[in-house]
Every structure is written in structure tokens, then in C-alpha cells.
């Protein structure tokens, strides 16, 4: 058997025009999102194990001709760590990972932030083969007016609301409580300690201040399975929620019941916590990628199962006992915050305000 000709098809299933698009999207990310300029150095650590990783690496090479590029699979871990430590505060590190890089106990992004470095992280790229790679590339497009305008407007609505309702496939899920101060992942790091994070971006998230004030039903069209992959049941699963806990289901698949059983085994009951307002228009109910952490940015509503939430600390939830945070995605026709309709027909209805 002959080896594949990487010269003829360097990005495998990803066409040249998609690599051109990646180059353009990444140029905007570098300039606008992380504000990388000529006065700062850049280090790109990459691998060649997937078409998408090779395509993104090509895009960064075109945009960062003076950067240092390190193929993770050709050097020792110590060399990578030394390269990190040789960077100065406000320099940029880009991580392009077909899976996710392991450097012993070194938590890469956290430690890079401690060094004052800007970080752009792409992970689990091998989970998104073929056309999914093109979806991922499209998700990197940065529309500053949309993300910052709509994102900040959503945060204002969430922070000022006394309650919210998600209309889900003929069912309603009611959050009869004010919300925690919403967090933004919209590519604007002004006033934040760290610049950058995991890409793609596009999300505003919160949860009810009173978790037991969440009641109702929601229809789930995708959930994260035990392999952290998107699992889409043939028929949406109806989730029944009472006092913030999942107390029943309809049309549940064995795979979904397994997720619930694992959570119950470790935590005793299944809490519903995060309320996520996904904003990335590259992903929809029908236009998906396999990696659940990437699909989480889908334009629509996602929720989380399990007691774990690292951002919002609640009385009675101990970090050591809260083990699970499983993303699930609601069929969503409409979302109300108090009496204001903020989402309908696949789009957010709020925008930048003066």
C-alpha cells in the first residue's frame, strides 16, 4: 500500500478554499480578539494528526510568518515547556491539538495564563472529520458587532431579569428566580485577567440563583455522552424537572439513561444547573460537529446536568462531591426573560444599545 500524497492534498478532506477562509478568520481573531501586534512574539505548538489541525496550522503560518512553530510530536516535553517559559508577558501562544496535549501535571492553558501570556487553544480537532472541519473553520469567523453587541445586551437582560422561560418543542421550562451574574465568552477580554481561551467562542451563560426554582419540561435534541461526543437521539428526549432536579424522562435512549445513572451513582440526584445562551451561528440543530465542547457554542439554549459548576458556587455544593457537568441542548422555539422575547426562530432578538 502506498502512503498518502500529502503534497497533493495537504489538508486531506478540507479543500483549499476552506483553508483560505481559516486564514481570513484567524487574521481577525489575532487582530481584534487577542489584539496580537508586531511588538509581541508568537509561539504555535501544533500536531499533524488530523486534517483540521494541518489546515489551522497553515492558516496561522500565513498570518504569523515570524512566529516559532513547534510540532508537538517531534520534540520532548521539556523543549515545549522551555519554549513557554521563554515567552514574555503579553506574548501569544497558540495550541493546535488533534486531541489535547499532555505535559505531565502541567495544565497548559492555566499555567500559560499565570505567565501573563495570551492563549488561543484549539482542542479535539480529530473528533471533527470531513465536512465538520469546514463547520469548525466557519465557527472561527469573528463578527465583533454581533458578538460584543448581542452578547453584552444579553448579559444586561439576564442580570436584570427576575425570571425566564424556555419554550421547548411544545414544553416549557421555567426559571422562577433571578439569575447569577452572566459570564461572557464573546471575544472581548477588556477588564479580564486573562486574554484568550478555547476556541471557537460565542456564549453567554448563567444559572438560577435559586436552583430549586427551576421547574417544567424541556425536549433535548443533543446530549454529551460518556465519550464527550455529541449524541443525537432519533426523537428528542423530554426532560422532566422539579425543584431543579431531573425527576423523569420520556423517550430516553439507553445512552441517555446511562448518563443519568452515572450522575446519580456519584451524586445521588441529577441537578440542572447551567443555562447557556449559545451564539455561534456556524452551529445549529442540524449543522453539528461531534465534539461536545465545540458544539456547546451552538446558537440556541444549552443546559447542564450534574452538580458541578466551577464558576458559580452554591451553598451545599462541595467541590469534591460535585463531579459532573454534562451539556445538553434544548429544542428551542423561544426564550423569554421576564416578559421580553429574546430568542425566536434560531436567532437572538437583542442587539447593541446606546
C-alpha angles and dihedrals in degrees: 000000000000121000118249116271102240091179091063095042108017093169099039110211093005111094124225093250090059090053088051088052091049089052091053094045093048091049088060092044091052094047103037108021104040095015094223112182139180092266091066129069125231132212121192118195111190145156133216099219097111138036091240094052091052092047094051091046089055090051092052092046089057093049099038107040092160096048125111111246121201124188101218093209095056101053138056120260090246091061092055092048091049090052090052092050091048091064123095128229112285093023116127131247120190119195117198108186130176086195116355126290117250120208103172108264092342110122094207105204094039093050093046090053089051087058090055093248127147112238135202110184127190113184141179092016092155089066089068108062130170116352090003087071089060090050089052092050090051090051089062092065108117119213102182096191092051100044098040097035099044093034095055092042090054091050091053091050093046095046092049098043124105093200145350141211131207115203105209123182094317093321129098131219113197125204100195093184140073113263134245115258103285121243122221128221097175104121097266112116098170109138093013126118094226130047118211135002140172117346143251097055133195119117144114114196140183140143137220115283086221107042092191089061090074114100139153140056135299132185113230119210098176135019135179110254129208090278093054089249130132110265115192115190118213090240121032113256117237113225118204114206127189124175091347095307133105105244101167149353141212124211091006117169123225089251092056092045088053090056091051092046093052091052093047091049093056102030105026095232138027115252124196108220126150123061105197126192103203115202108178107116093195088078126057138159089278100032105067144158125210098238109089094204090057096042089052088085091063114139100259142045126320129177134191132235120211137043097273122106118146096196103049117050115201129189111261095024110106118197093226092054098041103082109154137066108166118179118226127179124222126217096241129195096162144356125205128193105196101318097331120106105223102167133034138152094005098309140092113243099203125085146173114316132200 
